[in-house]
């Protein structure tokens, strides 16, 4: 800890006090009479507060909401035309996403399912096919795990081109981190006696689109998959799969089938339209790659970020980093467009396949520059810059964009998206 405070790259206690004193001095025009320790100690009597209630609403001073989007580049649409709604990453602190601000991606709206009538069919290459009720699932052993969920379309804004006016909510708002609770997939596999020759599992949703995906039965998926009925301590919300969804930590959002109605075990992929016509990766040579399922190492600076404005002097750079391959081990931040890098602090907790928060205190000298973050995971994967990412993957594909995000800062302190 002492090392941290003596590190010249970080905001020291002395510098913190100088910086806040400077703010108080220059803020004279804004705050009529700056409070002193004496005036604050003398608390005036207050009247009764607002009534207590069934829910805790946000403070009226906090403006925070998702934004519905229709397609890349089509923002501020009528919600009925939206295909997703993105999380306000710029407004978050810590690592857990509030459930009501968790991004939403639904291919044909949100079905209204009665849990007492809902059933999950488990069949195919199994000894004992079962039809499970929610009560059955809740009676089984349960586990909880904090992990991220990310739409594989996250970041597509910046892959090809994007206006300089996009915010981090536009560019990266399709990722969230929660505590997920439910039945381990491995328990269910044992319960129905899945045939050892079975290598794939079909998961199908009970929505109008009946989204269905083939999932390879790798050791990792068997060990970590969850039939989740809980999110952040309460039953799933309808938008996120109530009453039960599949949760596969680290794997592309689309596989995490919401409103789960069926698991079918087989010895080959089922080739649904969701893995043939959709969710394939068109390569530069025109051939398509199927079943690219892992979310790669990623990070983004959430503040300062697109459309914010900063002042010269002390500024805190903060953001989120995550990887489908495991734990984040390092995040570096550059304040000169990638020429030099400093190691940012990970403020914890740093959990495998969960978003980790990083922070780096920085003094902006007032000259135009670019800020960018780069993350590394425990398997040694390093987040590529945009040019090398495109050199490798091209620009035909739509999914799994995970290149570094650059924010430009002009001489007036305006922060803008840059296609570096
Ligand atoms: N049944 C069903 N499952 C689904 C989807 C869907 O439209 N229907 N969307 C998928 C996609 S593309 C993503 S990114 C995640 C989004 O989950 P969320 O809305 O809870 O964030 O769910 C996946 N599971
Ligand atoms: Mo998605």
mmCIF file of N, CA, C and O in Angstrom, residues 67-140:
data_model
loop_
_atom_site.group_PDB
_atom_site.id
_atom_site.type_symbol
_atom_site.label_atom_id
_atom_site.label_comp_id
_atom_site.label_asym_id
_atom_site.label_seq_id
_atom_site.Cartn_x
_atom_site.Cartn_y
_atom_site.Cartn_z
ATOM 1 N N UNK A 67 -30.021 3.132 -23.937
ATOM 2 C CA UNK A 67 -30.525 3.736 -25.159
ATOM 3 C C UNK A 67 -30.896 2.644 -26.146
ATOM 4 O O UNK A 67 -30.093 1.772 -26.441
ATOM 5 N N UNK A 68 -32.153 2.662 -26.629
ATOM 6 C CA UNK A 68 -32.550 1.699 -27.654
ATOM 7 C C UNK A 68 -31.902 2.070 -28.983
ATOM 8 O O UNK A 68 -31.836 3.247 -29.347
ATOM 9 N N UNK A 69 -31.408 1.058 -29.711
ATOM 10 C CA UNK A 69 -30.832 1.279 -31.031
ATOM 11 C C UNK A 69 -31.476 0.317 -32.019
ATOM 12 O O UNK A 69 -31.834 -0.795 -31.654
ATOM 13 N N UNK A 70 -31.570 0.750 -33.269
ATOM 14 C CA UNK A 70 -32.208 -0.093 -34.287
ATOM 15 C C UNK A 70 -31.180 -0.911 -35.054
ATOM 16 O O UNK A 70 -31.432 -2.041 -35.427
ATOM 17 N N UNK A 71 -30.026 -0.345 -35.293
ATOM 18 C CA UNK A 71 -28.974 -1.000 -36.072
ATOM 19 C C UNK A 71 -27.739 -0.150 -35.878
ATOM 20 O O UNK A 71 -27.838 0.976 -35.378
ATOM 21 N N UNK A 72 -26.556 -0.666 -36.287
ATOM 22 C CA UNK A 72 -25.372 0.176 -36.139
ATOM 23 C C UNK A 72 -25.613 1.534 -36.792
ATOM 24 O O UNK A 72 -26.068 1.617 -37.925
ATOM 25 N N UNK A 73 -25.358 2.597 -36.072
ATOM 26 C CA UNK A 73 -25.494 3.934 -36.640
ATOM 27 C C UNK A 73 -26.893 4.517 -36.552
ATOM 28 O O UNK A 73 -27.094 5.696 -36.798
ATOM 29 N N UNK A 74 -27.885 3.694 -36.203
ATOM 30 C CA UNK A 74 -29.256 4.224 -36.109
ATOM 31 C C UNK A 74 -29.615 4.373 -34.643
ATOM 32 O O UNK A 74 -30.033 3.418 -34.005
ATOM 33 N N UNK A 75 -29.420 5.568 -34.129
ATOM 34 C CA UNK A 75 -29.649 5.780 -32.706
ATOM 35 C C UNK A 75 -30.942 6.539 -32.447
ATOM 36 O O UNK A 75 -31.554 7.071 -33.368
ATOM 37 N N UNK A 76 -31.321 6.555 -31.155
ATOM 38 C CA UNK A 76 -32.495 7.300 -30.708
ATOM 39 C C UNK A 76 -33.735 6.950 -31.520
ATOM 40 O O UNK A 76 -34.408 7.818 -32.073
ATOM 41 N N UNK A 77 -34.024 5.655 -31.605
ATOM 42 C CA UNK A 77 -35.144 5.188 -32.407
ATOM 43 C C UNK A 77 -36.357 4.961 -31.529
ATOM 44 O O UNK A 77 -36.274 4.902 -30.310
ATOM 45 N N UNK A 78 -37.499 4.784 -32.175
ATOM 46 C CA UNK A 78 -38.717 4.343 -31.513
ATOM 47 C C UNK A 78 -38.427 2.970 -30.890
ATOM 48 O O UNK A 78 -37.934 2.074 -31.571
ATOM 49 N N UNK A 79 -38.728 2.786 -29.586
ATOM 50 C CA UNK A 79 -38.397 1.504 -28.945
ATOM 51 C C UNK A 79 -38.972 0.293 -29.675
ATOM 52 O O UNK A 79 -38.382 -0.794 -29.634
ATOM 53 N N UNK A 80 -40.106 0.447 -30.374
ATOM 54 C CA UNK A 80 -40.702 -0.710 -31.066
ATOM 55 C C UNK A 80 -39.832 -1.144 -32.243
ATOM 56 O O UNK A 80 -39.959 -2.265 -32.734
ATOM 57 N N UNK A 81 -38.943 -0.256 -32.714
ATOM 58 C CA UNK A 81 -38.060 -0.610 -33.828
ATOM 59 C C UNK A 81 -36.690 -1.059 -33.339
ATOM 60 O O UNK A 81 -35.837 -1.458 -34.121
ATOM 61 N N UNK A 82 -36.480 -1.005 -32.030
ATOM 62 C CA UNK A 82 -35.145 -1.295 -31.495
ATOM 63 C C UNK A 82 -34.823 -2.785 -31.559
ATOM 64 O O UNK A 82 -35.702 -3.630 -31.392
ATOM 65 N N UNK A 83 -33.551 -3.089 -31.812
ATOM 66 C CA UNK A 83 -33.104 -4.481 -31.747
ATOM 67 C C UNK A 83 -32.280 -4.709 -30.482
ATOM 68 O O UNK A 83 -32.018 -5.830 -30.101
ATOM 69 N N UNK A 84 -31.841 -3.642 -29.869
ATOM 70 C CA UNK A 84 -31.140 -3.782 -28.596
ATOM 71 C C UNK A 84 -31.233 -2.466 -27.825
ATOM 72 O O UNK A 84 -31.621 -1.443 -28.383
ATOM 73 N N UNK A 85 -30.908 -2.527 -26.547
ATOM 74 C CA UNK A 85 -30.731 -1.280 -25.802
ATOM 75 C C UNK A 85 -29.435 -1.412 -25.010
ATOM 76 O O UNK A 85 -29.159 -2.452 -24.423
ATOM 77 N N UNK A 86 -28.658 -0.344 -25.061
ATOM 78 C CA UNK A 86 -27.277 -0.409 -24.582
ATOM 79 C C UNK A 86 -27.096 0.204 -23.195
ATOM 80 O O UNK A 86 -27.738 1.187 -22.852
ATOM 81 N N UNK A 87 -26.148 -0.374 -22.454
ATOM 82 C CA UNK A 87 -25.893 0.048 -21.072
ATOM 83 C C UNK A 87 -25.048 1.316 -21.021
ATOM 84 O O UNK A 87 -24.084 1.457 -21.784
ATOM 85 N N UNK A 88 -25.361 2.219 -20.092
ATOM 86 C CA UNK A 88 -24.602 3.476 -19.953
ATOM 87 C C UNK A 88 -23.291 3.260 -19.186
ATOM 88 O O UNK A 88 -23.170 3.634 -18.021
ATOM 89 N N UNK A 89 -22.305 2.662 -19.853
ATOM 90 C CA UNK A 89 -21.036 2.330 -19.193
ATOM 91 C C UNK A 89 -20.361 3.565 -18.591
ATOM 92 O O UNK A 89 -19.631 3.465 -17.604
ATOM 93 N N UNK A 90 -20.593 4.708 -19.205
ATOM 94 C CA UNK A 90 -19.949 5.944 -18.736
ATOM 95 C C UNK A 90 -20.455 6.367 -17.362
ATOM 96 O O UNK A 90 -19.800 7.135 -16.665
ATOM 97 N N UNK A 91 -21.633 5.871 -16.968
ATOM 98 C CA UNK A 91 -22.226 6.287 -15.690
ATOM 99 C C UNK A 91 -21.986 5.273 -14.580
ATOM 100 O O UNK A 91 -22.385 5.493 -13.447
ATOM 101 N N UNK A 92 -21.386 4.135 -14.910
ATOM 102 C CA UNK A 92 -21.203 3.097 -13.899
ATOM 103 C C UNK A 92 -19.927 3.314 -13.091
ATOM 104 O O UNK A 92 -18.935 3.839 -13.589
ATOM 105 N N UNK A 93 -19.965 2.847 -11.843
ATOM 106 C CA UNK A 93 -18.757 2.730 -11.025
ATOM 107 C C UNK A 93 -18.649 1.267 -10.615
ATOM 108 O O UNK A 93 -19.622 0.522 -10.713
ATOM 109 N N UNK A 94 -17.492 0.834 -10.159
ATOM 110 C CA UNK A 94 -17.348 -0.560 -9.737
ATOM 111 C C UNK A 94 -17.475 -1.503 -10.925
ATOM 112 O O UNK A 94 -17.161 -1.135 -12.064
ATOM 113 N N UNK A 95 -17.941 -2.712 -10.656
ATOM 114 C CA UNK A 95 -17.928 -3.735 -11.713
ATOM 115 C C UNK A 95 -19.281 -4.383 -11.975
ATOM 116 O O UNK A 95 -19.465 -5.009 -13.008
ATOM 117 N N UNK A 96 -20.232 -4.259 -11.052
ATOM 118 C CA UNK A 96 -21.532 -4.923 -11.226
ATOM 119 C C UNK A 96 -22.497 -3.988 -11.958
ATOM 120 O O UNK A 96 -22.589 -2.800 -11.630
ATOM 121 N N UNK A 97 -23.199 -4.523 -12.938
ATOM 122 C CA UNK A 97 -24.172 -3.735 -13.687
ATOM 123 C C UNK A 97 -25.523 -3.797 -12.969
ATOM 124 O O UNK A 97 -25.993 -4.896 -12.673
ATOM 125 N N UNK A 98 -26.137 -2.640 -12.709
ATOM 126 C CA UNK A 98 -27.490 -2.691 -12.136
ATOM 127 C C UNK A 98 -28.421 -3.445 -13.105
ATOM 128 O O UNK A 98 -28.352 -3.237 -14.319
ATOM 129 N N UNK A 99 -29.263 -4.316 -12.554
ATOM 130 C CA UNK A 99 -30.055 -5.202 -13.418
ATOM 131 C C UNK A 99 -30.914 -4.418 -14.409
ATOM 132 O O UNK A 99 -31.016 -4.790 -15.576
ATOM 133 N N UNK A 100 -31.524 -3.330 -13.969
ATOM 134 C CA UNK A 100 -32.436 -2.616 -14.877
ATOM 135 C C UNK A 100 -31.680 -1.858 -15.967
ATOM 136 O O UNK A 100 -32.307 -1.349 -16.901
ATOM 137 N N UNK A 101 -30.349 -1.774 -15.841
ATOM 138 C CA UNK A 101 -29.558 -1.102 -16.881
ATOM 139 C C UNK A 101 -28.700 -2.088 -17.660
ATOM 140 O O UNK A 101 -27.874 -1.699 -18.490
ATOM 141 N N UNK A 102 -28.885 -3.380 -17.381
ATOM 142 C CA UNK A 102 -28.203 -4.445 -18.129
ATOM 143 C C UNK A 102 -28.663 -4.373 -19.585
ATOM 144 O O UNK A 102 -29.849 -4.243 -19.842
ATOM 145 N N UNK A 103 -27.735 -4.433 -20.515
ATOM 146 C CA UNK A 103 -28.100 -4.317 -21.927
ATOM 147 C C UNK A 103 -29.120 -5.398 -22.297
ATOM 148 O O UNK A 103 -29.216 -6.429 -21.630
ATOM 149 N N UNK A 104 -29.801 -5.137 -23.363
ATOM 150 C CA UNK A 104 -30.896 -6.004 -23.779
ATOM 151 C C UNK A 104 -30.747 -6.292 -25.270
ATOM 152 O O UNK A 104 -30.523 -5.370 -26.060
ATOM 153 N N UNK A 105 -30.831 -7.567 -25.640
ATOM 154 C CA UNK A 105 -30.790 -7.913 -27.064
ATOM 155 C C UNK A 105 -31.799 -9.039 -27.264
ATOM 156 O O UNK A 105 -31.585 -10.166 -26.811
ATOM 157 N N UNK A 106 -32.889 -8.731 -27.908
ATOM 158 C CA UNK A 106 -33.947 -9.716 -28.121
ATOM 159 C C UNK A 106 -34.375 -9.664 -29.576
ATOM 160 O O UNK A 106 -34.626 -8.591 -30.111
ATOM 161 N N UNK A 107 -34.437 -10.844 -30.204
ATOM 162 C CA UNK A 107 -34.673 -10.893 -31.642
ATOM 163 C C UNK A 107 -36.143 -10.761 -32.018
ATOM 164 O O UNK A 107 -36.460 -10.465 -33.164
ATOM 165 N N UNK A 108 -37.062 -11.037 -31.090
ATOM 166 C CA UNK A 108 -38.475 -10.764 -31.414
ATOM 167 C C UNK A 108 -39.222 -10.369 -30.152
ATOM 168 O O UNK A 108 -40.259 -10.929 -29.828
ATOM 169 N N UNK A 109 -38.665 -9.409 -29.462
ATOM 170 C CA UNK A 109 -39.334 -8.872 -28.286
ATOM 171 C C UNK A 109 -39.242 -9.791 -27.079
ATOM 172 O O UNK A 109 -38.578 -10.824 -27.112
ATOM 173 N N UNK A 110 -39.913 -9.378 -26.011
ATOM 174 C CA UNK A 110 -39.824 -10.064 -24.716
ATOM 175 C C UNK A 110 -41.106 -10.857 -24.477
ATOM 176 O O UNK A 110 -42.177 -10.270 -24.321
ATOM 177 N N UNK A 111 -41.054 -12.188 -24.463
ATOM 178 C CA UNK A 111 -42.275 -12.959 -24.206
ATOM 179 C C UNK A 111 -42.701 -12.844 -22.738
ATOM 180 O O UNK A 111 -41.875 -12.631 -21.861
ATOM 181 N N UNK A 112 -44.000 -12.988 -22.512
ATOM 182 C CA UNK A 112 -44.546 -12.922 -21.163
ATOM 183 C C UNK A 112 -44.824 -14.348 -20.708
ATOM 184 O O UNK A 112 -45.826 -14.938 -21.076
ATOM 185 N N UNK A 113 -43.901 -14.940 -19.938
ATOM 186 C CA UNK A 113 -44.014 -16.354 -19.596
ATOM 187 C C UNK A 113 -44.442 -16.539 -18.142
ATOM 188 O O UNK A 113 -43.870 -15.922 -17.241
ATOM 189 N N UNK A 114 -45.429 -17.420 -17.950
ATOM 190 C CA UNK A 114 -45.912 -17.759 -16.608
ATOM 191 C C UNK A 114 -45.050 -18.907 -16.077
ATOM 192 O O UNK A 114 -45.060 -20.002 -16.635
ATOM 193 N N UNK A 115 -44.312 -18.652 -14.996
ATOM 194 C CA UNK A 115 -43.385 -19.692 -14.525
ATOM 195 C C UNK A 115 -44.095 -20.972 -14.103
ATOM 196 O O UNK A 115 -43.506 -22.052 -14.176
ATOM 197 N N UNK A 116 -45.375 -20.873 -13.688
ATOM 198 C CA UNK A 116 -46.059 -22.096 -13.259
ATOM 199 C C UNK A 116 -46.405 -22.978 -14.453
ATOM 200 O O UNK A 116 -46.649 -24.175 -14.308
ATOM 201 N N UNK A 117 -46.435 -22.384 -15.658
ATOM 202 C CA UNK A 117 -46.763 -23.171 -16.855
ATOM 203 C C UNK A 117 -45.518 -23.522 -17.665
ATOM 204 O O UNK A 117 -45.568 -24.371 -18.557
ATOM 205 N N UNK A 118 -44.405 -22.840 -17.383
ATOM 206 C CA UNK A 118 -43.208 -23.024 -18.201
ATOM 207 C C UNK A 118 -42.563 -24.386 -17.941
ATOM 208 O O UNK A 118 -42.515 -24.855 -16.807
ATOM 209 N N UNK A 119 -42.074 -25.019 -19.014
ATOM 210 C CA UNK A 119 -41.400 -26.315 -18.903
ATOM 211 C C UNK A 119 -40.084 -26.267 -19.680
ATOM 212 O O UNK A 119 -39.986 -25.570 -20.697
ATOM 213 N N UNK A 120 -39.103 -27.035 -19.189
ATOM 214 C CA UNK A 120 -37.851 -27.205 -19.937
ATOM 215 C C UNK A 120 -37.723 -28.677 -20.289
ATOM 216 O O UNK A 120 -37.681 -29.540 -19.395
ATOM 217 N N UNK A 121 -37.707 -28.955 -21.584
ATOM 218 C CA UNK A 121 -37.576 -30.342 -22.069
ATOM 219 C C UNK A 121 -36.092 -30.660 -22.242
ATOM 220 O O UNK A 121 -35.358 -29.905 -22.883
ATOM 221 N N UNK A 122 -35.657 -31.764 -21.664
ATOM 222 C CA UNK A 122 -34.263 -32.204 -21.817
ATOM 223 C C UNK A 122 -34.308 -33.585 -22.465
ATOM 224 O O UNK A 122 -34.844 -34.528 -21.875
ATOM 225 N N UNK A 123 -33.762 -33.693 -23.697
ATOM 226 C CA UNK A 123 -33.929 -34.961 -24.430
ATOM 227 C C UNK A 123 -32.799 -35.167 -25.429
ATOM 228 O O UNK A 123 -31.763 -34.514 -25.350
ATOM 229 N N UNK A 124 -32.973 -36.104 -26.358
ATOM 230 C CA UNK A 124 -31.917 -36.421 -27.318
ATOM 231 C C UNK A 124 -31.133 -37.630 -26.834
ATOM 232 O O UNK A 124 -31.706 -38.601 -26.333
ATOM 233 N N UNK A 125 -29.801 -37.567 -26.968
ATOM 234 C CA UNK A 125 -28.945 -38.698 -26.599
ATOM 235 C C UNK A 125 -28.776 -38.769 -25.078
ATOM 236 O O UNK A 125 -27.716 -38.504 -24.526
ATOM 237 N N UNK A 126 -29.884 -39.127 -24.419
ATOM 238 C CA UNK A 126 -29.875 -39.225 -22.947
ATOM 239 C C UNK A 126 -30.553 -40.525 -22.533
ATOM 240 O O UNK A 126 -31.366 -41.071 -23.278
ATOM 241 N N UNK A 127 -30.230 -41.011 -21.336
ATOM 242 C CA UNK A 127 -30.880 -42.227 -20.824
ATOM 243 C C UNK A 127 -32.306 -41.921 -20.413
ATOM 244 O O UNK A 127 -33.210 -42.697 -20.619
ATOM 245 N N UNK A 128 -32.490 -40.751 -19.775
ATOM 246 C CA UNK A 128 -33.772 -40.435 -19.163
ATOM 247 C C UNK A 128 -34.233 -39.025 -19.554
ATOM 248 O O UNK A 128 -33.890 -38.054 -18.894
ATOM 249 N N UNK A 129 -35.006 -38.905 -20.659
ATOM 250 C CA UNK A 129 -35.504 -37.564 -20.999
ATOM 251 C C UNK A 129 -36.386 -37.030 -19.871
ATOM 252 O O UNK A 129 -37.057 -37.817 -19.195
ATOM 253 N N UNK A 130 -36.343 -35.718 -19.677
ATOM 254 C CA UNK A 130 -37.122 -35.131 -18.578
ATOM 255 C C UNK A 130 -37.839 -33.874 -19.052
ATOM 256 O O UNK A 130 -37.358 -33.158 -19.931
ATOM 257 N N UNK A 131 -38.988 -33.627 -18.438
ATOM 258 C CA UNK A 131 -39.666 -32.346 -18.604
ATOM 259 C C UNK A 131 -39.639 -31.674 -17.238
ATOM 260 O O UNK A 131 -40.208 -32.201 -16.286
ATOM 261 N N UNK A 132 -38.937 -30.544 -17.143
ATOM 262 C CA UNK A 132 -38.707 -29.931 -15.835
ATOM 263 C C UNK A 132 -39.574 -28.696 -15.628
ATOM 264 O O UNK A 132 -39.742 -27.868 -16.542
ATOM 265 N N UNK A 133 -40.100 -28.563 -14.426
ATOM 266 C CA UNK A 133 -40.797 -27.337 -14.046
ATOM 267 C C UNK A 133 -39.782 -26.420 -13.362
ATOM 268 O O UNK A 133 -38.674 -26.840 -13.021
ATOM 269 N N UNK A 134 -40.197 -25.183 -13.131
ATOM 270 C CA UNK A 134 -39.331 -24.253 -12.398
ATOM 271 C C UNK A 134 -39.103 -24.735 -10.973
ATOM 272 O O UNK A 134 -38.006 -24.577 -10.429
ATOM 273 N N UNK A 135 -40.120 -25.339 -10.404
ATOM 274 C CA UNK A 135 -39.966 -25.890 -9.047
ATOM 275 C C UNK A 135 -38.902 -26.968 -9.042
ATOM 276 O O UNK A 135 -38.090 -27.032 -8.121
ATOM 277 N N UNK A 136 -38.913 -27.828 -10.059
ATOM 278 C CA UNK A 136 -37.880 -28.867 -10.161
ATOM 279 C C UNK A 136 -36.495 -28.220 -10.167
ATOM 280 O O UNK A 136 -35.598 -28.630 -9.445
ATOM 281 N N UNK A 137 -36.341 -27.200 -11.016
ATOM 282 C CA UNK A 137 -35.021 -26.568 -11.149
ATOM 283 C C UNK A 137 -34.587 -25.931 -9.829
ATOM 284 O O UNK A 137 -33.438 -26.046 -9.417
ATOM 285 N N UNK A 138 -35.528 -25.287 -9.161
ATOM 286 C CA UNK A 138 -35.172 -24.594 -7.910
ATOM 287 C C UNK A 138 -34.876 -25.572 -6.783
ATOM 288 O O UNK A 138 -34.233 -25.198 -5.804
ATOM 289 N N UNK A 139 -35.337 -26.814 -6.934
ATOM 290 C CA UNK A 139 -35.050 -27.828 -5.904
ATOM 291 C C UNK A 139 -33.677 -28.463 -6.114
ATOM 292 O O UNK A 139 -33.171 -29.158 -5.236
ATOM 293 N N UNK A 140 -33.081 -28.243 -7.275
ATOM 294 C CA UNK A 140 -31.777 -28.853 -7.573
ATOM 295 C C UNK A 140 -30.654 -28.053 -6.903
ATOM 296 O O UNK A 140 -30.855 -26.910 -6.500
#
